[in-house]
Amino acid sequence: MTGTGRPPALVAVDWGTSSARAYLMSGEDVVVGSRSAPVGVSRAAGGPGSDERRAWFAAAFDDLCGGWLADQPSLPVLACGMVGSAQGWVEAPYRPLPADLTDLSAADLTTVRAGGGEVHIVSGLVKSDGLAGVMRGEETQVLAVLGSPEAYDVVLPGTHSKWVRAEGSVVGDFTTFLTGEVFALLAGDSILAALAEPPVSPAWDAFDRGVRVAAGPEGRTGPLGTVFSARALVLTGSLQGREVLDYLSGLLVGAELVAARDHWLQGPPRPLLCVGDADLSARYCRAARLVGWPDAAVHPDAAPTGLWRTAVAAGLVPVPHAPAATPHDADGDET
Amino acid sequence: MTGTGRPPALVAVDWGTSSARAYLMSGEDVVVGSRSAPVGVSRAAGGPGSDERRAWFAAAFDDLCGGWLADQPSLPVLACGMVGSAQGWVEAPYRPLPADLTDLSAADLTTVRAGGGEVHIVSGLVKSDGLAGVMRGEETQVLAVLGSPEAYDVVLPGTHSKWVRAEGSVVGDFTTFLTGEVFALLAGDSILAALAEPPVSPAWDAFDRGVRVAAGPEGRTGPLGTVFSARALVLTGSLQGREVLDYLSGLLVGAELVAARDHWLQGPPRPLLCVGDADLSARYCRAARLVGWPDAAVHPDAAPTGLWRTAVAAGLVPVPHAPAATPHDADGDET
């Protein structure tokens, strides 16, 4: 889909804990402008739910998207992520599972006034059966990759990795691994950090070694039982300081993948689709191939596509025409 | 053993990362004086191996034990723990496994001059087969509980929990779980901490709930896969803020125990002996009973007994008489 020349039809905002990214879109995969700012929810002023906080978000939104909206005040605006949490601009509810991401009721978007217009915020998802879980933002990224004819296992690596099980556009289950946050805590301020030196470039041998430990007999005690080896191996001279962090990364990513493979998947691994940050996803792909996935691929930048599809489902932008590749469509001017 | 009236025969020092505890001992279980100070290895001045650091340790030792030694300059002094690490007073080697804790060669004690006398430092243990591991200090505590006619599974709960496998006084294997440090990091500075309120007293129901999750089907993905529930359960109203930390503690202690039970023990659980801090050990005992140990008990304050037995093995104090309960012995004056 080219879409060149098509007029903007949506302002889409992926607004998370540490930053916000806004996209001016004219089609499902057509981003004609983008901006980002370090105005994540964790930076907001004022207490949760206060007038001060609402004013802070309104100002941050105006800085980020005001220029686009000054040109086209009628553009619909759709946002996802922690902006809809209790610490965000306005609290959006959670949708219970199973949730059809393309079947939205009025309750699935929460609206806040901004300048002369409105910002619609996508609901998160909540899982109550089994181990409780919540997500905000990932559900929108997931919509960018679901419904593909190919069958994938889907993971969204990150501070809080999410594994999602879906049929078509219906999310039936998900689970969360705190891998990224535990890595950051251990790498930043633990006895393991004391012996670590920042690597100049990724020490892939050390990463692979960590993955293999996690997937091997020594990994059966899980990450609590393996990570101290990052210290012991340095003290015994068989790991270098500059390898510590990548070895630790391999232990933790490997532990997540093995746990997901053995206790989350409902059959043998299918190709793994890693949705999210390219560098982190590359680690997951590499580790997945080491521990038995037949293939692994990265789908970066899923948020704008997912926001577009959500906007279509909500009627904020026109429903796309049926799949067609007429000469006219190929021009991409009006479809 | 009463020992009342027996003269002091050993100055024993358990010198760790955050503090040092010194004991004036007149028999294996007879502590006639004790002192502690926040002079752990992590507080030492000067770079590792520097004259400044050695002087800092000498001064800290003199503050702690100088009074006892002024009265009896010939008392032998034995220390264990991180004081023998590269960051400590003097670096003591690691003994390889298997290691008979009562069969010490000259290389198993490292000696440093202090004032007019000497301080002997116990070697740590190193495990090279399988997943590498090291310990310093725990080997000495272990000596206090080994050789018992009853068969135990032995754990030393702590920042870095150690599980030890031994026959008689010979340590054949051990492993380390980073449970305590991971708990402290998550409780102190993570997304889970954000919703936690300090409990007034332990929320045992929440702790038990965490242990049961760790030991149940939802716990199979391991701690990385369960800890986010401490947040989700609060957001969905089924866990209180003041319960978060004990629930998290239950998840992590439970994960350690289940992993040890299934992948470290070499048979069904025997009574669990928790060696170390009484409050933390009480948690381990409680959780152990929940996940299938037939019984669990705490052995606090093992360091002085272990240091005494090490001193006997090293010839620093007289070898005790053969077990006897003669009227003379019962007086405890001279045995």
PDB file of N, CA and C in Angstrom, chain A residues 82 87 94 126 130-134 160 162 175-179 181-182 185-186 189-192 213 218 220-229 231-233 235-236 247 252 255-256 259 263-264, chain B residues 82 87 94 126 130-134 160 162 175-179 181-182 185-186 189-192 213 218 220-221 223-229 231-233 235-236 247 252 255-256 259 263-264:
ATOM      1  N   MET A  82      -0.361   3.891  28.660  1.00  0.00           N
ATOM      2  CA  MET A  82      -0.536   4.248  30.069  1.00  0.00           C
ATOM      3  C   MET A  82      -1.210   5.610  30.250  1.00  0.00           C
ATOM      4  N   GLN A  87      -2.835   6.805  36.553  1.00  0.00           N
ATOM      5  CA  GLN A  87      -1.804   7.842  36.631  1.00  0.00           C
ATOM      6  C   GLN A  87      -1.778   8.698  35.369  1.00  0.00           C
ATOM      7  N   TYR A  94     -10.616  -1.302  31.800  1.00  0.00           N
ATOM      8  CA  TYR A  94     -10.022  -2.485  31.180  1.00  0.00           C
ATOM      9  C   TYR A  94     -11.139  -3.325  30.577  1.00  0.00           C
ATOM     10  N   VAL A 126      -7.867  -6.768  30.695  1.00  0.00           N
ATOM     11  CA  VAL A 126      -7.648  -7.364  32.008  1.00  0.00           C
ATOM     12  C   VAL A 126      -7.963  -8.848  31.939  1.00  0.00           C
ATOM     13  N   GLY A 130      -7.239 -17.397  36.292  1.00  0.00           N
ATOM     14  CA  GLY A 130      -5.851 -17.783  36.477  1.00  0.00           C
ATOM     15  C   GLY A 130      -5.092 -16.635  37.112  1.00  0.00           C
ATOM     16  N   LEU A 131      -3.843 -16.484  36.731  1.00  0.00           N
ATOM     17  CA  LEU A 131      -3.025 -15.422  37.291  1.00  0.00           C
ATOM     18  C   LEU A 131      -3.460 -14.085  36.693  1.00  0.00           C
ATOM     19  N   ALA A 132      -3.840 -13.156  37.560  1.00  0.00           N
ATOM     20  CA  ALA A 132      -4.357 -11.873  37.083  1.00  0.00           C
ATOM     21  C   ALA A 132      -3.315 -11.141  36.250  1.00  0.00           C
ATOM     22  N   GLY A 133      -3.796 -10.400  35.253  1.00  0.00           N
ATOM     23  CA  GLY A 133      -2.903  -9.621  34.417  1.00  0.00           C
ATOM     24  C   GLY A 133      -3.624  -8.428  33.818  1.00  0.00           C
ATOM     25  N   VAL A 134      -2.849  -7.423  33.467  1.00  0.00           N
ATOM     26  CA  VAL A 134      -3.399  -6.248  32.785  1.00  0.00           C
ATOM     27  C   VAL A 134      -2.428  -5.829  31.689  1.00  0.00           C
ATOM     28  N   HIS A 160       8.042  -5.106  30.585  1.00  0.00           N
ATOM     29  CA  HIS A 160       7.103  -6.146  31.010  1.00  0.00           C
ATOM     30  C   HIS A 160       6.657  -6.887  29.749  1.00  0.00           C
ATOM     31  N   LYS A 162       4.934  -9.186  27.166  1.00  0.00           N
ATOM     32  CA  LYS A 162       3.608  -9.788  27.098  1.00  0.00           C
ATOM     33  C   LYS A 162       3.605 -10.892  26.048  1.00  0.00           C
ATOM     34  N   THR A 175      -0.078 -13.263  29.131  1.00  0.00           N
ATOM     35  CA  THR A 175       0.659 -13.333  30.388  1.00  0.00           C
ATOM     36  C   THR A 175       1.843 -12.382  30.317  1.00  0.00           C
ATOM     37  N   THR A 176       2.355 -12.053  31.471  1.00  0.00           N
ATOM     38  CA  THR A 176       3.382 -11.020  31.584  1.00  0.00           C
ATOM     39  C   THR A 176       4.638 -11.593  32.233  1.00  0.00           C
ATOM     40  N   PHE A 177       5.780 -11.311  31.635  1.00  0.00           N
ATOM     41  CA  PHE A 177       7.074 -11.624  32.256  1.00  0.00           C
ATOM     42  C   PHE A 177       7.778 -10.305  32.587  1.00  0.00           C
ATOM     43  N   LEU A 178       8.291 -10.217  33.802  1.00  0.00           N
ATOM     44  CA  LEU A 178       8.929  -8.967  34.227  1.00  0.00           C
ATOM     45  C   LEU A 178      10.414  -8.920  33.830  1.00  0.00           C
ATOM     46  N   THR A 179      10.757  -9.651  32.796  1.00  0.00           N
ATOM     47  CA  THR A 179      12.146  -9.850  32.400  1.00  0.00           C
ATOM     48  C   THR A 179      12.930  -8.545  32.239  1.00  0.00           C
ATOM     49  N   GLU A 181      12.373  -5.490  33.382  1.00  0.00           N
ATOM     50  CA  GLU A 181      12.570  -4.725  34.615  1.00  0.00           C
ATOM     51  C   GLU A 181      13.548  -5.429  35.555  1.00  0.00           C
ATOM     52  N   VAL A 182      13.447  -6.750  35.642  1.00  0.00           N
ATOM     53  CA  VAL A 182      14.392  -7.483  36.496  1.00  0.00           C
ATOM     54  C   VAL A 182      15.815  -7.331  35.950  1.00  0.00           C
ATOM     55  N   LEU A 185      17.064  -3.863  36.919  1.00  0.00           N
ATOM     56  CA  LEU A 185      17.378  -3.766  38.350  1.00  0.00           C
ATOM     57  C   LEU A 185      18.678  -4.490  38.670  1.00  0.00           C
ATOM     58  N   LEU A 186      18.849  -5.684  38.118  1.00  0.00           N
ATOM     59  CA  LEU A 186      20.067  -6.450  38.398  1.00  0.00           C
ATOM     60  C   LEU A 186      21.286  -5.794  37.754  1.00  0.00           C
ATOM     61  N   ASP A 189      21.902  -2.190  39.860  1.00  0.00           N
ATOM     62  CA  ASP A 189      22.162  -1.991  41.279  1.00  0.00           C
ATOM     63  C   ASP A 189      22.092  -3.317  42.028  1.00  0.00           C
ATOM     64  N   SER A 190      22.981  -4.239  41.685  1.00  0.00           N
ATOM     65  CA  SER A 190      23.007  -5.521  42.395  1.00  0.00           C
ATOM     66  C   SER A 190      24.443  -5.968  42.524  1.00  0.00           C
ATOM     67  N   ILE A 191      24.625  -7.085  43.219  1.00  0.00           N
ATOM     68  CA  ILE A 191      25.977  -7.624  43.350  1.00  0.00           C
ATOM     69  C   ILE A 191      26.515  -8.055  41.988  1.00  0.00           C
ATOM     70  N   LEU A 192      25.617  -8.354  41.034  1.00  0.00           N
ATOM     71  CA  LEU A 192      26.071  -8.721  39.692  1.00  0.00           C
ATOM     72  C   LEU A 192      26.600  -7.495  38.954  1.00  0.00           C
ATOM     73  N   VAL A 213      22.529 -21.901  29.194  1.00  0.00           N
ATOM     74  CA  VAL A 213      22.398 -22.290  30.607  1.00  0.00           C
ATOM     75  C   VAL A 213      20.921 -22.323  30.994  1.00  0.00           C
ATOM     76  N   GLU A 218      21.141 -26.965  34.015  1.00  0.00           N
ATOM     77  CA  GLU A 218      21.439 -26.033  35.098  1.00  0.00           C
ATOM     78  C   GLU A 218      20.388 -24.933  35.212  1.00  0.00           C
ATOM     79  N   ARG A 220      17.197 -25.430  35.196  1.00  0.00           N
ATOM     80  CA  ARG A 220      15.914 -25.921  35.708  1.00  0.00           C
ATOM     81  C   ARG A 220      15.500 -25.247  37.001  1.00  0.00           C
ATOM     82  N   THR A 221      16.456 -24.730  37.763  1.00  0.00           N
ATOM     83  CA  THR A 221      16.081 -24.029  38.994  1.00  0.00           C
ATOM     84  C   THR A 221      15.554 -22.625  38.707  1.00  0.00           C
ATOM     85  N   GLY A 222      15.515 -22.235  37.434  1.00  0.00           N
ATOM     86  CA  GLY A 222      14.934 -20.949  37.092  1.00  0.00           C
ATOM     87  C   GLY A 222      15.894 -19.796  37.313  1.00  0.00           C
ATOM     88  N   PRO A 223      15.462 -18.594  36.953  1.00  0.00           N
ATOM     89  CA  PRO A 223      16.375 -17.451  36.989  1.00  0.00           C
ATOM     90  C   PRO A 223      16.902 -17.126  38.385  1.00  0.00           C
ATOM     91  N   LEU A 224      16.090 -17.307  39.433  1.00  0.00           N
ATOM     92  CA  LEU A 224      16.617 -17.040  40.780  1.00  0.00           C
ATOM     93  C   LEU A 224      17.822 -17.927  41.065  1.00  0.00           C
ATOM     94  N   GLY A 225      17.818 -19.118  40.467  1.00  0.00           N
ATOM     95  CA  GLY A 225      18.877 -20.084  40.734  1.00  0.00           C
ATOM     96  C   GLY A 225      20.055 -20.003  39.787  1.00  0.00           C
ATOM     97  N   THR A 226      19.952 -19.202  38.722  1.00  0.00           N
ATOM     98  CA  THR A 226      21.071 -19.151  37.766  1.00  0.00           C
ATOM     99  C   THR A 226      21.841 -17.831  37.789  1.00  0.00           C
ATOM    100  N   VAL A 227      21.195 -16.735  38.164  1.00  0.00           N
ATOM    101  CA  VAL A 227      21.832 -15.434  37.921  1.00  0.00           C
ATOM    102  C   VAL A 227      23.096 -15.212  38.744  1.00  0.00           C
ATOM    103  N   PHE A 228      23.206 -15.846  39.923  1.00  0.00           N
ATOM    104  CA  PHE A 228      24.420 -15.647  40.713  1.00  0.00           C
ATOM    105  C   PHE A 228      25.655 -16.141  39.972  1.00  0.00           C
ATOM    106  N   SER A 229      25.454 -17.042  39.017  1.00  0.00           N
ATOM    107  CA  SER A 229      26.609 -17.537  38.262  1.00  0.00           C
ATOM    108  C   SER A 229      27.292 -16.418  37.490  1.00  0.00           C
ATOM    109  N   ARG A 231      28.194 -13.748  38.686  1.00  0.00           N
ATOM    110  CA  ARG A 231      29.265 -13.295  39.577  1.00  0.00           C
ATOM    111  C   ARG A 231      30.346 -14.380  39.735  1.00  0.00           C
ATOM    112  N   ALA A 232      29.873 -15.591  39.990  1.00  0.00           N
ATOM    113  CA  ALA A 232      30.826 -16.673  40.263  1.00  0.00           C
ATOM    114  C   ALA A 232      31.738 -16.929  39.067  1.00  0.00           C
ATOM    115  N   LEU A 233      31.191 -16.807  37.861  1.00  0.00           N
ATOM    116  CA  LEU A 233      32.011 -17.063  36.676  1.00  0.00           C
ATOM    117  C   LEU A 233      33.089 -15.997  36.506  1.00  0.00           C
ATOM    118  N   LEU A 235      34.460 -14.363  39.109  1.00  0.00           N
ATOM    119  CA  LEU A 235      35.422 -14.617  40.186  1.00  0.00           C
ATOM    120  C   LEU A 235      36.320 -15.806  39.877  1.00  0.00           C
ATOM    121  N   THR A 236      35.800 -16.749  39.100  1.00  0.00           N
ATOM    122  CA  THR A 236      36.624 -17.913  38.758  1.00  0.00           C
ATOM    123  C   THR A 236      37.302 -17.753  37.400  1.00  0.00           C
ATOM    124  N   TYR A 247      25.609 -11.895  29.306  1.00  0.00           N
ATOM    125  CA  TYR A 247      25.358 -13.226  29.870  1.00  0.00           C
ATOM    126  C   TYR A 247      24.075 -13.196  30.715  1.00  0.00           C
ATOM    127  N   LEU A 252      18.188 -14.394  31.437  1.00  0.00           N
ATOM    128  CA  LEU A 252      16.807 -13.965  31.717  1.00  0.00           C
ATOM    129  C   LEU A 252      15.907 -14.128  30.499  1.00  0.00           C
ATOM    130  N   ALA A 255      15.359 -17.739  30.137  1.00  0.00           N
ATOM    131  CA  ALA A 255      14.408 -18.265  31.126  1.00  0.00           C
ATOM    132  C   ALA A 255      12.972 -17.948  30.714  1.00  0.00           C
ATOM    133  N   GLU A 256      12.757 -16.739  30.214  1.00  0.00           N
ATOM    134  CA  GLU A 256      11.407 -16.380  29.762  1.00  0.00           C
ATOM    135  C   GLU A 256      10.969 -17.270  28.607  1.00  0.00           C
ATOM    136  N   ALA A 259      10.316 -20.869  29.738  1.00  0.00           N
ATOM    137  CA  ALA A 259       9.073 -20.956  30.520  1.00  0.00           C
ATOM    138  C   ALA A 259       7.859 -20.819  29.605  1.00  0.00           C
ATOM    139  N   HIS A 263       5.412 -23.867  29.292  1.00  0.00           N
ATOM    140  CA  HIS A 263       4.249 -23.699  30.171  1.00  0.00           C
ATOM    141  C   HIS A 263       3.243 -22.661  29.689  1.00  0.00           C
ATOM    142  N   TRP A 264       3.472 -22.051  28.547  1.00  0.00           N
ATOM    143  CA  TRP A 264       2.508 -21.084  28.038  1.00  0.00           C
ATOM    144  C   TRP A 264       1.945 -21.518  26.692  1.00  0.00           C
TER     145      TRP A 264
ATOM    146  N   MET B  82      32.930 -12.215  54.044  1.00  0.00           N
ATOM    147  CA  MET B  82      33.450 -11.394  52.956  1.00  0.00           C
ATOM    148  C   MET B  82      34.716 -10.644  53.329  1.00  0.00           C
ATOM    149  N   GLN B  87      37.545  -7.683  48.103  1.00  0.00           N
ATOM    150  CA  GLN B  87      37.179  -6.369  48.646  1.00  0.00           C
ATOM    151  C   GLN B  87      37.417  -6.298  50.154  1.00  0.00           C
ATOM    152  N   TYR B  94      39.591 -19.709  47.616  1.00  0.00           N
ATOM    153  CA  TYR B  94      38.413 -20.571  47.691  1.00  0.00           C
ATOM    154  C   TYR B  94      38.885 -22.019  47.700  1.00  0.00           C
ATOM    155  N   VAL B 126      34.382 -22.881  46.425  1.00  0.00           N
ATOM    156  CA  VAL B 126      34.073 -22.621  45.024  1.00  0.00           C
ATOM    157  C   VAL B 126      33.608 -23.914  44.368  1.00  0.00           C
ATOM    158  N   GLY B 130      29.313 -27.911  36.742  1.00  0.00           N
ATOM    159  CA  GLY B 130      27.952 -27.409  36.570  1.00  0.00           C
ATOM    160  C   GLY B 130      27.959 -25.895  36.634  1.00  0.00           C
ATOM    161  N   LEU B 131      26.919 -25.332  37.203  1.00  0.00           N
ATOM    162  CA  LEU B 131      26.810 -23.885  37.294  1.00  0.00           C
ATOM    163  C   LEU B 131      27.762 -23.384  38.373  1.00  0.00           C
ATOM    164  N   ALA B 132      28.665 -22.485  37.983  1.00  0.00           N
ATOM    165  CA  ALA B 132      29.679 -22.020  38.917  1.00  0.00           C
ATOM    166  C   ALA B 132      29.033 -21.343  40.123  1.00  0.00           C
ATOM    167  N   GLY B 133      29.693 -21.496  41.275  1.00  0.00           N
ATOM    168  CA  GLY B 133      29.196 -20.850  42.479  1.00  0.00           C
ATOM    169  C   GLY B 133      30.324 -20.601  43.454  1.00  0.00           C
ATOM    170  N   VAL B 134      30.116 -19.627  44.323  1.00  0.00           N
ATOM    171  CA  VAL B 134      31.079 -19.337  45.387  1.00  0.00           C
ATOM    172  C   VAL B 134      30.314 -19.049  46.667  1.00  0.00           C
ATOM    173  N   HIS B 160      21.519 -13.837  49.314  1.00  0.00           N
ATOM    174  CA  HIS B 160      21.868 -14.884  48.348  1.00  0.00           C
ATOM    175  C   HIS B 160      21.729 -16.224  49.059  1.00  0.00           C
ATOM    176  N   LYS B 162      21.729 -19.954  50.073  1.00  0.00           N
ATOM    177  CA  LYS B 162      22.570 -21.090  49.686  1.00  0.00           C
ATOM    178  C   LYS B 162      21.893 -22.378  50.109  1.00  0.00           C
ATOM    179  N   THR B 175      24.283 -24.558  45.838  1.00  0.00           N
ATOM    180  CA  THR B 175      23.773 -23.675  44.793  1.00  0.00           C
ATOM    181  C   THR B 175      23.229 -22.413  45.439  1.00  0.00           C
ATOM    182  N   THR B 176      23.089 -21.386  44.629  1.00  0.00           N
ATOM    183  CA  THR B 176      22.725 -20.066  45.136  1.00  0.00           C
ATOM    184  C   THR B 176      21.455 -19.568  44.470  1.00  0.00           C
ATOM    185  N   PHE B 177      20.530 -19.072  45.260  1.00  0.00           N
ATOM    186  CA  PHE B 177      19.346 -18.386  44.735  1.00  0.00           C
ATOM    187  C   PHE B 177      19.434 -16.907  45.130  1.00  0.00           C
ATOM    188  N   LEU B 178      19.196 -16.035  44.175  1.00  0.00           N
ATOM    189  CA  LEU B 178      19.321 -14.596  44.446  1.00  0.00           C
ATOM    190  C   LEU B 178      18.018 -14.011  45.009  1.00  0.00           C
ATOM    191  N   THR B 179      17.235 -14.849  45.638  1.00  0.00           N
ATOM    192  CA  THR B 179      15.884 -14.495  46.075  1.00  0.00           C
ATOM    193  C   THR B 179      15.835 -13.213  46.906  1.00  0.00           C
ATOM    194  N   GLU B 181      17.971 -10.712  47.221  1.00  0.00           N
ATOM    195  CA  GLU B 181      18.347  -9.487  46.515  1.00  0.00           C
ATOM    196  C   GLU B 181      17.282  -9.098  45.495  1.00  0.00           C
ATOM    197  N   VAL B 182      16.728 -10.075  44.805  1.00  0.00           N
ATOM    198  CA  VAL B 182      15.664  -9.769  43.842  1.00  0.00           C
ATOM    199  C   VAL B 182      14.438  -9.194  44.570  1.00  0.00           C
ATOM    200  N   LEU B 185      15.212  -5.581  45.460  1.00  0.00           N
ATOM    201  CA  LEU B 185      15.175  -4.700  44.288  1.00  0.00           C
ATOM    202  C   LEU B 185      13.734  -4.446  43.853  1.00  0.00           C
ATOM    203  N   LEU B 186      12.930  -5.494  43.794  1.00  0.00           N
ATOM    204  CA  LEU B 186      11.538  -5.331  43.356  1.00  0.00           C
ATOM    205  C   LEU B 186      10.732  -4.528  44.382  1.00  0.00           C
ATOM    206  N   ASP B 189      12.244  -0.596  44.258  1.00  0.00           N
ATOM    207  CA  ASP B 189      12.301   0.329  43.135  1.00  0.00           C
ATOM    208  C   ASP B 189      11.808  -0.341  41.855  1.00  0.00           C
ATOM    209  N   SER B 190      10.551  -0.755  41.852  1.00  0.00           N
ATOM    210  CA  SER B 190       9.992  -1.363  40.644  1.00  0.00           C
ATOM    211  C   SER B 190       8.547  -0.934  40.513  1.00  0.00           C
ATOM    212  N   ILE B 191       7.929  -1.349  39.419  1.00  0.00           N
ATOM    213  CA  ILE B 191       6.521  -1.025  39.234  1.00  0.00           C
ATOM    214  C   ILE B 191       5.670  -1.704  40.310  1.00  0.00           C
ATOM    215  N   LEU B 192       6.164  -2.783  40.887  1.00  0.00           N
ATOM    216  CA  LEU B 192       5.423  -3.448  41.957  1.00  0.00           C
ATOM    217  C   LEU B 192       5.475  -2.615  43.235  1.00  0.00           C
ATOM    218  N   VAL B 213       0.604 -19.749  44.754  1.00  0.00           N
ATOM    219  CA  VAL B 213       0.706 -19.448  43.316  1.00  0.00           C
ATOM    220  C   VAL B 213       2.011 -20.020  42.771  1.00  0.00           C
ATOM    221  N   GLU B 218      -0.103 -21.984  38.030  1.00  0.00           N
ATOM    222  CA  GLU B 218       0.249 -20.647  37.532  1.00  0.00           C
ATOM    223  C   GLU B 218       1.713 -20.304  37.797  1.00  0.00           C
ATOM    224  N   ARG B 220       4.207 -22.247  37.179  1.00  0.00           N
ATOM    225  CA  ARG B 220       5.138 -23.005  36.340  1.00  0.00           C
ATOM    226  C   ARG B 220       5.996 -22.119  35.449  1.00  0.00           C
ATOM    227  N   THR B 221       5.510 -20.928  35.134  1.00  0.00           N
ATOM    228  CA  THR B 221       6.342 -20.034  34.320  1.00  0.00           C
ATOM    229  C   THR B 221       7.450 -19.390  35.140  1.00  0.00           C
ATOM    230  N   PRO B 223       9.312 -17.261  38.495  1.00  0.00           N
ATOM    231  CA  PRO B 223       9.091 -15.952  39.110  1.00  0.00           C
ATOM    232  C   PRO B 223       8.974 -14.800  38.108  1.00  0.00           C
ATOM    233  N   LEU B 224       9.719 -14.858  36.997  1.00  0.00           N
ATOM    234  CA  LEU B 224       9.570 -13.786  36.006  1.00  0.00           C
ATOM    235  C   LEU B 224       8.130 -13.711  35.515  1.00  0.00           C
ATOM    236  N   GLY B 225       7.469 -14.875  35.483  1.00  0.00           N
ATOM    237  CA  GLY B 225       6.114 -14.939  34.946  1.00  0.00           C
ATOM    238  C   GLY B 225       5.016 -14.735  35.976  1.00  0.00           C
ATOM    239  N   THR B 226       5.370 -14.681  37.257  1.00  0.00           N
ATOM    240  CA  THR B 226       4.316 -14.526  38.273  1.00  0.00           C
ATOM    241  C   THR B 226       4.315 -13.164  38.952  1.00  0.00           C
ATOM    242  N   VAL B 227       5.457 -12.495  39.020  1.00  0.00           N
ATOM    243  CA  VAL B 227       5.514 -11.329  39.916  1.00  0.00           C
ATOM    244  C   VAL B 227       4.654 -10.154  39.460  1.00  0.00           C
ATOM    245  N   PHE B 228       4.399 -10.036  38.154  1.00  0.00           N
ATOM    246  CA  PHE B 228       3.555  -8.924  37.708  1.00  0.00           C
ATOM    247  C   PHE B 228       2.151  -9.021  38.299  1.00  0.00           C
ATOM    248  N   SER B 229       1.747 -10.220  38.701  1.00  0.00           N
ATOM    249  CA  SER B 229       0.415 -10.360  39.294  1.00  0.00           C
ATOM    250  C   SER B 229       0.288  -9.544  40.575  1.00  0.00           C
ATOM    251  N   ARG B 231       0.981  -6.569  40.858  1.00  0.00           N
ATOM    252  CA  ARG B 231       0.398  -5.302  40.409  1.00  0.00           C
ATOM    253  C   ARG B 231      -1.036  -5.501  39.924  1.00  0.00           C
ATOM    254  N   ALA B 232      -1.211  -6.511  39.081  1.00  0.00           N
ATOM    255  CA  ALA B 232      -2.525  -6.722  38.474  1.00  0.00           C
ATOM    256  C   ALA B 232      -3.586  -7.001  39.536  1.00  0.00           C
ATOM    257  N   LEU B 233      -3.219  -7.739  40.572  1.00  0.00           N
ATOM    258  CA  LEU B 233      -4.200  -8.057  41.615  1.00  0.00           C
ATOM    259  C   LEU B 233      -4.615  -6.813  42.387  1.00  0.00           C
ATOM    260  N   LEU B 235      -4.654  -3.741  41.008  1.00  0.00           N
ATOM    261  CA  LEU B 235      -5.472  -2.959  40.071  1.00  0.00           C
ATOM    262  C   LEU B 235      -6.874  -3.544  39.930  1.00  0.00           C
ATOM    263  N   THR B 236      -6.995  -4.847  40.104  1.00  0.00           N
ATOM    264  CA  THR B 236      -8.312  -5.466  39.983  1.00  0.00           C
ATOM    265  C   THR B 236      -8.991  -5.635  41.344  1.00  0.00           C
ATOM    266  N   TYR B 247       2.900 -10.774  49.613  1.00  0.00           N
ATOM    267  CA  TYR B 247       2.540 -11.620  48.471  1.00  0.00           C
ATOM    268  C   TYR B 247       3.769 -11.844  47.582  1.00  0.00           C
ATOM    269  N   LEU B 252       8.327 -15.302  45.633  1.00  0.00           N
ATOM    270  CA  LEU B 252       9.753 -15.537  45.405  1.00  0.00           C
ATOM    271  C   LEU B 252      10.291 -16.662  46.285  1.00  0.00           C
ATOM    272  N   ALA B 255       8.930 -19.776  44.885  1.00  0.00           N
ATOM    273  CA  ALA B 255       9.616 -20.184  43.654  1.00  0.00           C
ATOM    274  C   ALA B 255      10.951 -20.852  43.980  1.00  0.00           C
ATOM    275  N   GLU B 256      11.672 -20.283  44.942  1.00  0.00           N
ATOM    276  CA  GLU B 256      12.953 -20.893  45.323  1.00  0.00           C
ATOM    277  C   GLU B 256      12.742 -22.303  45.881  1.00  0.00           C
ATOM    278  N   ALA B 259      11.671 -24.780  43.180  1.00  0.00           N
ATOM    279  CA  ALA B 259      12.794 -25.098  42.293  1.00  0.00           C
ATOM    280  C   ALA B 259      13.789 -26.008  43.001  1.00  0.00           C
ATOM    281  N   HIS B 263      14.358 -29.626  41.555  1.00  0.00           N
ATOM    282  CA  HIS B 263      15.554 -29.666  40.711  1.00  0.00           C
ATOM    283  C   HIS B 263      16.870 -29.616  41.475  1.00  0.00           C
ATOM    284  N   TRP B 264      16.818 -29.560  42.798  1.00  0.00           N
ATOM    285  CA  TRP B 264      18.060 -29.562  43.570  1.00  0.00           C
ATOM    286  C   TRP B 264      18.139 -30.774  44.496  1.00  0.00           C
TER     287      TRP B 264
END
